[in-house]
Amino acid sequence: MLERDEGAVRAQWARIRGRLREEFGDAAFRTWLKPVTLRELRGGVVRLAVPTKFMRDWVETNYLDRLRMLWTGENAAVRGIDIAIEAALARAIADSEAAADGAADGGAPEAAGEVEDLATDRGDFAGRLDPRFTFENFVVGKPNELAHAAARRVAEAATVPFNPLFLYGGVGLGKTHLMHAIAWHVRRREPSKRVIYLSAEKFMFQFVKAVRFKDTMAFKEQFRSVDLLMIDDVQFLCGKDSTQEEFFYTFNALVDQNRQIVISADKSPSDLEGLEERMRSRLGWGLVADIHPTTYELRLGILQTKAEQLGIDVPTKVVEFLAHKITSNVRELEGALNRISAHASLVGRAVTIETAQEVLHDLLRANDRRITIEEIQKRVAEHFSIRMADMHSARRARAVARPRQVAMYLCKQLTPRSLPEIGRKFGGRDHTTVMHAVRKIEELRASDPNLSEDIELLRRMLET
Ligand code: ADP
Ligand code: MG
């Protein structure tokens, strides 16, 4: 089915899935990404399949960009991604999950770290708690000291200190870790308290399911006697009107009863796009604590702590090298350390800077280069011999509009910027304009080898 190197493409897909799981976490991966099935790579298009339309919409809205970026990173031939709905998949997935559940039931549910579950379905409703995410394992430094102190306060306070506690910061900086730490702490100290931790995605998924099965009363009941409710990654609720409504209702009901709520997001309440105004202001009522990007000192501290936990001996020089080089986030720092530790135990030699460089070359390269929107605009303008000002101008002549679209496309591919952010840098254009440009260029790439070559060339220049 898959073109020529079927095995290679499958291996690429496996790596991409691994990355997605790391980046989005187990819960989101299990719910949304695991069911995505690779069908084929043909004519530069990766064909994926999911069981329902709902799922396709969700994956397209939330993960398509990342999927595309990872695929093009793995395989230069990939030009586009197509997601089909295959109803038959639903059965296959349900069967395999039933089998997995059966296996888990036989094990020790306590060890799996299930949060105090809600009345109905076997704790299905609550997210799992990671046993490593405790306060003891959290390294405090300047960038996270406020968030940490606030989380501790919530965990230890006899009465609600501020409501809600709103934690925000970039990916991999410890938001989920702090929320789990609160849950563990309360669970240990006051086992009678009912704690629920779940991702906004799961909240949404459960809500949609309840609506579909006409069971929203039961859904609401779930939250009635909760003492502490934590919802992770609420940016995922943005734009989902009915779920937002439901969340708002739950939120208010709990605040009125003086129950503690903790929320996390990747942006501050005022920067969350697609959030209703009343919701936005309500979220900012309590304490808003922001986790800043890591500093060198914090990275050093985290690396030392984790190396100790892993029981590996990493020379100070290497730790300093890593803290200096891997600046993105804590998750990548951990990933680096894990790889070094695996390598060291395989070859049975002490770690040096050289081996670290070798083992981590891809990670180091990704951290090395931060491609900016301005750089892309400049390169593209040069390449097509147009003025830099035309990147921002309103001129619509093809000779400038096309290069501008190419630049937007590359921004989407090579930077972590969102569509609205990109639009703003192109003379304040709307995010839909950027989306249109990305689609247009994708289409053109498939039919115009010259353009495709131009883009490849630009990409390589920008990435080196
Ligand atoms: P976020 O939810 O903000 O994306 P996570 O809480 O999932 O990030 O953190 C990513 C990884 O980094 C986790 O394995 C977490 O344990 C670790 N981590 C983040 N911050 C710290 C810290 N200050 N000390 C120790 N580990 C941390
Ligand atoms: Mg998280």
PDB file of C-alpha atoms and ligand atoms in Angstrom, residues 22-25 130 132-141 144 148 168-180 197 232-233 264-265 291 294 298 301-303 305-306 309 329-334, ligand 1:
ATOM      1  CA  GLU A  22       6.181  13.563  24.303  1.00  0.00           C
ATOM      2  CA  GLU A  23       4.949  16.936  23.200  1.00  0.00           C
ATOM      3  CA  PHE A  24       1.280  16.650  23.995  1.00  0.00           C
ATOM      4  CA  GLY A  25       1.415  14.262  26.908  1.00  0.00           C
ATOM      5  CA  ASP A 130       2.043  11.037  37.131  1.00  0.00           C
ATOM      6  CA  ARG A 132       6.933  11.656  39.377  1.00  0.00           C
ATOM      7  CA  PHE A 133       5.155  14.988  39.372  1.00  0.00           C
ATOM      8  CA  THR A 134       5.420  15.902  43.045  1.00  0.00           C
ATOM      9  CA  PHE A 135       6.565  19.026  44.862  1.00  0.00           C
ATOM     10  CA  GLU A 136       9.619  17.112  46.052  1.00  0.00           C
ATOM     11  CA  ASN A 137      10.682  16.588  42.452  1.00  0.00           C
ATOM     12  CA  PHE A 138      10.055  20.137  41.369  1.00  0.00           C
ATOM     13  CA  VAL A 139      13.141  22.304  41.122  1.00  0.00           C
ATOM     14  CA  VAL A 140      12.395  25.887  42.070  1.00  0.00           C
ATOM     15  CA  GLY A 141      14.130  28.836  40.456  1.00  0.00           C
ATOM     16  CA  ASN A 144       8.824  29.424  38.374  1.00  0.00           C
ATOM     17  CA  HIS A 148       5.416  27.141  42.721  1.00  0.00           C
ATOM     18  CA  TYR A 168       0.330  29.873  32.530  1.00  0.00           C
ATOM     19  CA  GLY A 169       3.496  29.469  30.529  1.00  0.00           C
ATOM     20  CA  GLY A 170       4.989  27.866  27.445  1.00  0.00           C
ATOM     21  CA  VAL A 171       5.152  24.166  26.665  1.00  0.00           C
ATOM     22  CA  GLY A 172       7.204  21.943  28.939  1.00  0.00           C
ATOM     23  CA  LEU A 173       7.779  24.455  31.710  1.00  0.00           C
ATOM     24  CA  GLY A 174       6.057  22.576  34.511  1.00  0.00           C
ATOM     25  CA  LYS A 175       2.370  23.518  34.540  1.00  0.00           C
ATOM     26  CA  THR A 176       1.112  19.956  34.544  1.00  0.00           C
ATOM     27  CA  HIS A 177       3.807  18.971  37.014  1.00  0.00           C
ATOM     28  CA  LEU A 178       2.599  21.591  39.500  1.00  0.00           C
ATOM     29  CA  MET A 179      -1.035  20.602  39.135  1.00  0.00           C
ATOM     30  CA  HIS A 180      -0.278  16.953  39.751  1.00  0.00           C
ATOM     31  CA  TYR A 197      -7.606  16.748  37.662  1.00  0.00           C
ATOM     32  CA  ASP A 232      -5.144  21.645  32.401  1.00  0.00           C
ATOM     33  CA  ASP A 233      -4.510  23.382  29.090  1.00  0.00           C
ATOM     34  CA  SER A 264      -3.526  26.114  33.373  1.00  0.00           C
ATOM     35  CA  ALA A 265      -3.044  27.495  29.898  1.00  0.00           C
ATOM     36  CA  ILE A 291       5.986  30.490  34.526  1.00  0.00           C
ATOM     37  CA  THR A 294      13.993  28.652  32.026  1.00  0.00           C
ATOM     38  CA  LEU A 298      17.392  26.680  36.662  1.00  0.00           C
ATOM     39  CA  GLY A 301      19.592  22.766  38.841  1.00  0.00           C
ATOM     40  CA  ILE A 302      17.097  20.611  36.993  1.00  0.00           C
ATOM     41  CA  LEU A 303      19.797  18.653  35.184  1.00  0.00           C
ATOM     42  CA  THR A 305      18.577  16.856  40.214  1.00  0.00           C
ATOM     43  CA  LYS A 306      17.428  14.612  37.397  1.00  0.00           C
ATOM     44  CA  GLN A 309      17.427  10.651  40.262  1.00  0.00           C
ATOM     45  CA  ASN A 329      12.095  23.704  27.800  1.00  0.00           C
ATOM     46  CA  VAL A 330      12.411  21.247  30.632  1.00  0.00           C
ATOM     47  CA  ARG A 331      10.891  18.396  28.697  1.00  0.00           C
ATOM     48  CA  GLU A 332      13.706  18.529  26.167  1.00  0.00           C
ATOM     49  CA  LEU A 333      16.288  18.757  28.913  1.00  0.00           C
ATOM     50  CA  GLU A 334      14.889  15.570  30.387  1.00  0.00           C
TER      51      GLU A 334
HETATM   52  P1  ADP B   1       3.788  21.779  30.797  1.00  0.00           P
HETATM   53  O1  ADP B   1       2.567  21.163  31.391  1.00  0.00           O
HETATM   54  O2  ADP B   1       4.018  23.180  31.257  1.00  0.00           O
HETATM   55  O3  ADP B   1       3.839  21.674  29.303  1.00  0.00           O
HETATM   56  P2  ADP B   1       5.114  19.679  32.229  1.00  0.00           P
HETATM   57  O4  ADP B   1       4.597  19.959  33.576  1.00  0.00           O
HETATM   58  O5  ADP B   1       4.528  18.533  31.509  1.00  0.00           O
HETATM   59  O6  ADP B   1       5.053  20.980  31.316  1.00  0.00           O
HETATM   60  O7  ADP B   1       6.698  19.509  32.323  1.00  0.00           O
HETATM   61  C1  ADP B   1       7.460  18.866  31.322  1.00  0.00           C
HETATM   62  C2  ADP B   1       8.484  17.981  31.949  1.00  0.00           C
HETATM   63  O8  ADP B   1       9.454  18.765  32.604  1.00  0.00           O
HETATM   64  C3  ADP B   1       7.907  17.071  33.013  1.00  0.00           C
HETATM   65  O9  ADP B   1       8.535  15.824  32.949  1.00  0.00           O
HETATM   66  C4  ADP B   1       8.223  17.776  34.313  1.00  0.00           C
HETATM   67  O10 ADP B   1       8.413  16.868  35.367  1.00  0.00           O
HETATM   68  C5  ADP B   1       9.513  18.481  33.985  1.00  0.00           C
HETATM   69  N1  ADP B   1       9.666  19.748  34.711  1.00  0.00           N
HETATM   70  C6  ADP B   1       9.183  20.952  34.345  1.00  0.00           C
HETATM   71  N2  ADP B   1       9.552  21.902  35.226  1.00  0.00           N
HETATM   72  C7  ADP B   1      10.285  21.282  36.171  1.00  0.00           C
HETATM   73  C8  ADP B   1      10.958  21.717  37.360  1.00  0.00           C
HETATM   74  N3  ADP B   1      10.943  22.990  37.740  1.00  0.00           N
HETATM   75  N4  ADP B   1      11.605  20.790  38.082  1.00  0.00           N
HETATM   76  C9  ADP B   1      11.635  19.501  37.698  1.00  0.00           C
HETATM   77  N5  ADP B   1      11.037  19.021  36.596  1.00  0.00           N
HETATM   78  C10 ADP B   1      10.359  19.897  35.840  1.00  0.00           C
END
